[in-house]
PDB file of C-alpha atoms in Angstrom:
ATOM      1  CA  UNK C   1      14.163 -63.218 -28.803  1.00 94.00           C
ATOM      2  CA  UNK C   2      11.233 -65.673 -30.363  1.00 96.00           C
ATOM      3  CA  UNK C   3      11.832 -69.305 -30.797  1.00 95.00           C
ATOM      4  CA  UNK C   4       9.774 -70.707 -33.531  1.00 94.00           C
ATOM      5  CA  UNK C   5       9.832 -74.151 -32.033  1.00 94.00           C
ATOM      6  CA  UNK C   6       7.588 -75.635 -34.285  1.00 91.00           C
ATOM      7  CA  UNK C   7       9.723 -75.240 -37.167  1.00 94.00           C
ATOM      8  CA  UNK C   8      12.831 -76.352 -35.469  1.00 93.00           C
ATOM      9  CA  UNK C   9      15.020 -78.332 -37.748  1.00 93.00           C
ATOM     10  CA  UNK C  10      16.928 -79.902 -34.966  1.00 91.00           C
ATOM     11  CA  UNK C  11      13.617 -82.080 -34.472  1.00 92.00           C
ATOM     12  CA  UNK C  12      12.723 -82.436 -37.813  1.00 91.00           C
ATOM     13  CA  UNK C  13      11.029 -78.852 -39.084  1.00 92.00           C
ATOM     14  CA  UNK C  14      11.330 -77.824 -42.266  1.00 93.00           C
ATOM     15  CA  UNK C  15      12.571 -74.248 -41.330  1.00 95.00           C
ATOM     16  CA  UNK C  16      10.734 -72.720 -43.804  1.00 95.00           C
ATOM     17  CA  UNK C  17       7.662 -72.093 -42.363  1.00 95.00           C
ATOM     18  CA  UNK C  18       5.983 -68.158 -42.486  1.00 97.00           C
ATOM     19  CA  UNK C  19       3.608 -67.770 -40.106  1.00 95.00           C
ATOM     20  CA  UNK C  20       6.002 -65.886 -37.926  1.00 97.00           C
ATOM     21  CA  UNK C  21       7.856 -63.670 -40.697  1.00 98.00           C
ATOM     22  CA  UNK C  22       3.982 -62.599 -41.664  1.00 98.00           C
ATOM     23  CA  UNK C  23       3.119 -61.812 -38.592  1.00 98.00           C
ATOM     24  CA  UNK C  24       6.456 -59.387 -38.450  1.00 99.00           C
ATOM     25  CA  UNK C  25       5.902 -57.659 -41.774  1.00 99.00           C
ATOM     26  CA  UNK C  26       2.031 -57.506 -40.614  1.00 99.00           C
ATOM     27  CA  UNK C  27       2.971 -55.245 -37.449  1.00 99.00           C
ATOM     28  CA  UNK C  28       6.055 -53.705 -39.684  1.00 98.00           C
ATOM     29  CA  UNK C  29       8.500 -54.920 -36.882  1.00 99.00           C
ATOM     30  CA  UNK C  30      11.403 -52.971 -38.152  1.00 99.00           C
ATOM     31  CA  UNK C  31      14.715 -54.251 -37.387  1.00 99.00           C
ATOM     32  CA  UNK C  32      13.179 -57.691 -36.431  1.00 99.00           C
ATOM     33  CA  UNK C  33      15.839 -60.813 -37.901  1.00 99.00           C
ATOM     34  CA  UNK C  34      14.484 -63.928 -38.891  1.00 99.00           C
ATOM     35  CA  UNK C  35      16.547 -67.139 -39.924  1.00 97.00           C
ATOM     36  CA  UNK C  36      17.677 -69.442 -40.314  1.00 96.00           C
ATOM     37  CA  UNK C  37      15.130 -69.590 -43.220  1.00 97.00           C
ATOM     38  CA  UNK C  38      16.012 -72.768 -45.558  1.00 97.00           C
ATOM     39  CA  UNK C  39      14.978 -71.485 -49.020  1.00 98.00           C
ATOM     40  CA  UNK C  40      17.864 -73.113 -51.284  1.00 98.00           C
ATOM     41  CA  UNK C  41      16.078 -70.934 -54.227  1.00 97.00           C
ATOM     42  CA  UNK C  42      16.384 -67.877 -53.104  1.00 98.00           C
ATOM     43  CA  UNK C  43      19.428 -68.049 -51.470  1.00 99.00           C
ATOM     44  CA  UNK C  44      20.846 -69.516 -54.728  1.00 98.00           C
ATOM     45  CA  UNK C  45      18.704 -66.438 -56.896  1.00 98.00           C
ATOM     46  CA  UNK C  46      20.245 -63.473 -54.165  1.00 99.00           C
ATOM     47  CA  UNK C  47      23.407 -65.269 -55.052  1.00 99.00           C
ATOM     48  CA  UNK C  48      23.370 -64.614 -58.814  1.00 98.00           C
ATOM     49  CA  UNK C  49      21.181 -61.468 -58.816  1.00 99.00           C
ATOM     50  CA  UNK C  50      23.672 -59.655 -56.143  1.00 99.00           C
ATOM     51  CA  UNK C  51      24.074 -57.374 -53.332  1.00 99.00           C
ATOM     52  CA  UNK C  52      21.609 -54.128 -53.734  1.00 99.00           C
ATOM     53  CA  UNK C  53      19.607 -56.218 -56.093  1.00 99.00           C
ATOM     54  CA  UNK C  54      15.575 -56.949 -55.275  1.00 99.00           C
ATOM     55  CA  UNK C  55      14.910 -60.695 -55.039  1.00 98.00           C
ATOM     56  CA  UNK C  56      12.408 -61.493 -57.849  1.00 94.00           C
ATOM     57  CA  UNK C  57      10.825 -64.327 -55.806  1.00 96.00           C
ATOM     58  CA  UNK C  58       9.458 -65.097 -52.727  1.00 97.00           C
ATOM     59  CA  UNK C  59      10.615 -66.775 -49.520  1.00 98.00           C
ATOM     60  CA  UNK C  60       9.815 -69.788 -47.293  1.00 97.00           C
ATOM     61  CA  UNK C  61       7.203 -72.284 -47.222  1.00 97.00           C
ATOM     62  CA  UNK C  62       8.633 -74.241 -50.523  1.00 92.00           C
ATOM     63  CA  UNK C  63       8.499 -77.906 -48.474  1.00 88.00           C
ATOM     64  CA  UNK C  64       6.203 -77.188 -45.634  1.00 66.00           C
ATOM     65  CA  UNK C  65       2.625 -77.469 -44.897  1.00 78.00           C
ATOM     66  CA  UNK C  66      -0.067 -77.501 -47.704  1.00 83.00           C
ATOM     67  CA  UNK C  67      -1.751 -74.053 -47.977  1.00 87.00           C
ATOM     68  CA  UNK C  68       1.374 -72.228 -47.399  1.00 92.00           C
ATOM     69  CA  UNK C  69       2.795 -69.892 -49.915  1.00 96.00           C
ATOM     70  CA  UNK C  70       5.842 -68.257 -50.169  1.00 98.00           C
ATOM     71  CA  UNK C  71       6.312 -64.582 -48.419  1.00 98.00           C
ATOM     72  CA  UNK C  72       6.122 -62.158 -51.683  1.00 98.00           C
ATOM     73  CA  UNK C  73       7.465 -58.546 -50.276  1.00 98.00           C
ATOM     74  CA  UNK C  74      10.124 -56.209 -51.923  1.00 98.00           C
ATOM     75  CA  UNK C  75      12.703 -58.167 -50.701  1.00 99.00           C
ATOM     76  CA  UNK C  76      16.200 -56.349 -51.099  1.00 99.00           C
ATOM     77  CA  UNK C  77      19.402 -58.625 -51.335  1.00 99.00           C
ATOM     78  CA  UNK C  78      21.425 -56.462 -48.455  1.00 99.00           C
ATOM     79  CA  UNK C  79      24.221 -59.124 -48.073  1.00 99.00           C
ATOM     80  CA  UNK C  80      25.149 -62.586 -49.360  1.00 99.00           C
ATOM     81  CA  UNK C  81      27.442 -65.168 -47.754  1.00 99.00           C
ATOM     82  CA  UNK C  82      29.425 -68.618 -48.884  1.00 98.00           C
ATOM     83  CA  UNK C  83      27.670 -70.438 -45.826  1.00 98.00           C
ATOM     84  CA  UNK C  84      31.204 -71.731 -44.698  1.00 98.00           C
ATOM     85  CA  UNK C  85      32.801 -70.436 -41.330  1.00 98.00           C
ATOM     86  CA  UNK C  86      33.448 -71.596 -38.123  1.00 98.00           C
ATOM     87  CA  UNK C  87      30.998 -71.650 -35.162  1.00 98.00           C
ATOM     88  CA  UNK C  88      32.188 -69.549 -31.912  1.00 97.00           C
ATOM     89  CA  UNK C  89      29.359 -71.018 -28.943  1.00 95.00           C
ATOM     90  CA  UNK C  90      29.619 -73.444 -26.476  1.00 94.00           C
ATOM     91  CA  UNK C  91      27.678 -75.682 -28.993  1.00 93.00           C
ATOM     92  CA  UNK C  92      29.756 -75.750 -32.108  1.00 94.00           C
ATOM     93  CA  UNK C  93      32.952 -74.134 -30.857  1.00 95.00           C
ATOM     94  CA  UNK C  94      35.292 -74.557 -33.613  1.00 97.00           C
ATOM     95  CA  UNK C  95      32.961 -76.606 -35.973  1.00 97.00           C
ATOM     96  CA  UNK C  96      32.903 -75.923 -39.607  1.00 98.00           C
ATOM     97  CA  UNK C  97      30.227 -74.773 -41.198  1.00 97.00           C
ATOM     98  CA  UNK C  98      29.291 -75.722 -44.878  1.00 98.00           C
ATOM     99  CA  UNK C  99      25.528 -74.738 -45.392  1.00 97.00           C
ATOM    100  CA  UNK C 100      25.345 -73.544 -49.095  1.00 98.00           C
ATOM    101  CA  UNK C 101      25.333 -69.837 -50.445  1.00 99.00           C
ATOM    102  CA  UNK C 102      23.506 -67.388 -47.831  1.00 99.00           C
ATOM    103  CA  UNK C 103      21.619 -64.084 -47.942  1.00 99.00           C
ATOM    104  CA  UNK C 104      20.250 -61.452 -45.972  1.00 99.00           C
ATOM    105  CA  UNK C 105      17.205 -60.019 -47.454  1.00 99.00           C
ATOM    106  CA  UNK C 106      14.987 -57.071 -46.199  1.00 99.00           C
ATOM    107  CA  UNK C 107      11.598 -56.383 -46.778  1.00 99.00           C
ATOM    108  CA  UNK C 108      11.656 -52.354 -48.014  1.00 98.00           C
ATOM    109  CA  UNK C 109       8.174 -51.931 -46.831  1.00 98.00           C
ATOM    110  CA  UNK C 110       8.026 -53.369 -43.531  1.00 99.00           C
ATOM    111  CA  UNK C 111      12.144 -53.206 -42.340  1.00 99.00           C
ATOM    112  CA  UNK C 112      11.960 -57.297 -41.365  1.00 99.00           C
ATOM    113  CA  UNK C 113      14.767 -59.187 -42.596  1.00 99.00           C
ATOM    114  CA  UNK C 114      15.338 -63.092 -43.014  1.00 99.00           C
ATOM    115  CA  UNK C 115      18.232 -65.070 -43.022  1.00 99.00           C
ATOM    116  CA  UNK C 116      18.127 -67.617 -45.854  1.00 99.00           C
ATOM    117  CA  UNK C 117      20.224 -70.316 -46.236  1.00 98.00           C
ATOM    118  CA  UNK C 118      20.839 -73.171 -48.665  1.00 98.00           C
ATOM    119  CA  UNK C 119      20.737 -76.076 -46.452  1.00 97.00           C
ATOM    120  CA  UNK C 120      18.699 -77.152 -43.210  1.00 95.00           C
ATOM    121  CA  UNK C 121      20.177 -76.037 -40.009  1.00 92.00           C
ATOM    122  CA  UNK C 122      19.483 -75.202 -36.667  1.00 91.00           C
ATOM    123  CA  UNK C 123      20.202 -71.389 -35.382  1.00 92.00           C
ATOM    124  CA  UNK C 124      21.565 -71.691 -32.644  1.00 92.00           C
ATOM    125  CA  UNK C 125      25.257 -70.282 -32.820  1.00 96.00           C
ATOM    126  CA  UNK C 126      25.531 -66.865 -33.664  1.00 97.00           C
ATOM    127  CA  UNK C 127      28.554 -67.052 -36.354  1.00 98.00           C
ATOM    128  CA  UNK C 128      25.083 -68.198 -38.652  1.00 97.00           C
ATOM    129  CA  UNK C 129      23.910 -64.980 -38.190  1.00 98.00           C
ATOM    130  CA  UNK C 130      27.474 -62.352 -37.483  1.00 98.00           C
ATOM    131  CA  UNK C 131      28.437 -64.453 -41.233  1.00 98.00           C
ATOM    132  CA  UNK C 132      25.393 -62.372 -43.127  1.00 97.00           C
ATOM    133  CA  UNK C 133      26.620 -59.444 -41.163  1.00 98.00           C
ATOM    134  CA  UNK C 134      24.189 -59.388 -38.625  1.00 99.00           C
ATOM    135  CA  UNK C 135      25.284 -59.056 -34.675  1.00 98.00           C
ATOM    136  CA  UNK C 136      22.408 -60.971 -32.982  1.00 98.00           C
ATOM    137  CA  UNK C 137      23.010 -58.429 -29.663  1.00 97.00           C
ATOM    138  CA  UNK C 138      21.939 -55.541 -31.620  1.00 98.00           C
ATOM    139  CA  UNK C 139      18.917 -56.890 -32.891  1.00 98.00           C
ATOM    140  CA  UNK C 140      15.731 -55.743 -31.815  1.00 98.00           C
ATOM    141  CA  UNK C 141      13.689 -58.701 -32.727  1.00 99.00           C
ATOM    142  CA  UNK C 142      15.531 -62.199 -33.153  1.00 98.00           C
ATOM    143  CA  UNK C 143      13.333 -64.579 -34.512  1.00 98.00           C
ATOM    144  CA  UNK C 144      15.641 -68.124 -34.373  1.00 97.00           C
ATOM    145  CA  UNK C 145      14.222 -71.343 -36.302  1.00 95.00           C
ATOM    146  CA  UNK C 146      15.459 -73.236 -32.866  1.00 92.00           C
ATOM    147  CA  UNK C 147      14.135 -74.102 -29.317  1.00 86.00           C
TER     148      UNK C 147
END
C-alpha cells in the first residue's frame, strides 16, 4: 500500500495529481489500484460511453499543478458505479456516501487501474473501492489518495 500524501484531499489536495499513476504504467505495475482519482469528466464520459467501452480522454491532473497533463493510455471502462453506498470502517461506519457517478478504468497496455470519481474525497474506507468492484485485500498495489 502507497499513500500519496501530497495529494490528500482530506488536507486540501486536489486528488488528481499523476505523478504516481505514471510512475505505475512506467514500470507496467499490473494489478496496481489507484483512486480515489477526482476526474468529474471522465467519470461522467465512462458513465455515458459504458462498461467494455475505451475512455476517449485522459485522466487526472484537470485542477492541479501547472505543467501537468492528463494521463492519455488505452484506458478501458471495466466497471462504473452511482457513487452512493454506505461506508463499513471504523471511520465512516454507516455513513452515506454520495460522491457522483464512478468508474474503474484500466490501462490495456500497462494492467494499472484508477478509481475515478466525480467528487473530492478521501480513500480511506474501503466500500470506495469494494463499490467499483475492487476488494482492496486482493490488490497487489493500492495506491490511496490519503495519509
Amino acid at each position: 500500500m502507497l499513500a500519496d500524501v501530497q495529494d490528500n484531499p482530506g488536507a486540501g489536495g486536489t486528488s488528481d495529481t499523476v505523478g504516481i499513476l505514471r510512475a505505475l504504467i512506467a514500470h507496467r505495475a499490473k494489478g496496481a489500484v489507484i483512486g480515489m482519482m477526482v476526474d468529474p469528466e471522465a467519470a461522467e464520459r465512462a458513465t455515458a460511453l459504458g462498461e467494455g467501452a475505451l475512455l476517449d480522454c485522459g485522466i487526472g491532473a484537470k485542477v492541479g499543478y501547472a505543467g501537468e497533463t492528463p494521463v492519455e493510455a488505452k484506458w478501458r471502462i471495466v466497471r462504473l458505479g452511482s457513487g452512493n453506498f454506505t461506508g463499513s470502517g471504523p471511520m465512516y461506519g454507516g455513513a452515506k456516501f454520495h460522491i457522483g457517478p464512478m468508474a474503474l478504468v484500466t490501462d490495456e497496455d500497462s494492467g494499472v487501474s484508477a478509481v475515478l470519481a466525480a467528487k473530492r474525497i478521501q480513500a480511506n474506507d474501503k466500500e470506495m473501492f469494494r463499490h467499483i468492484g475492487v476488494e482492496p485485500a486482493e490488490v497487489p498495489i493500492l495506491v490511496l489518495k490519503s495519509t
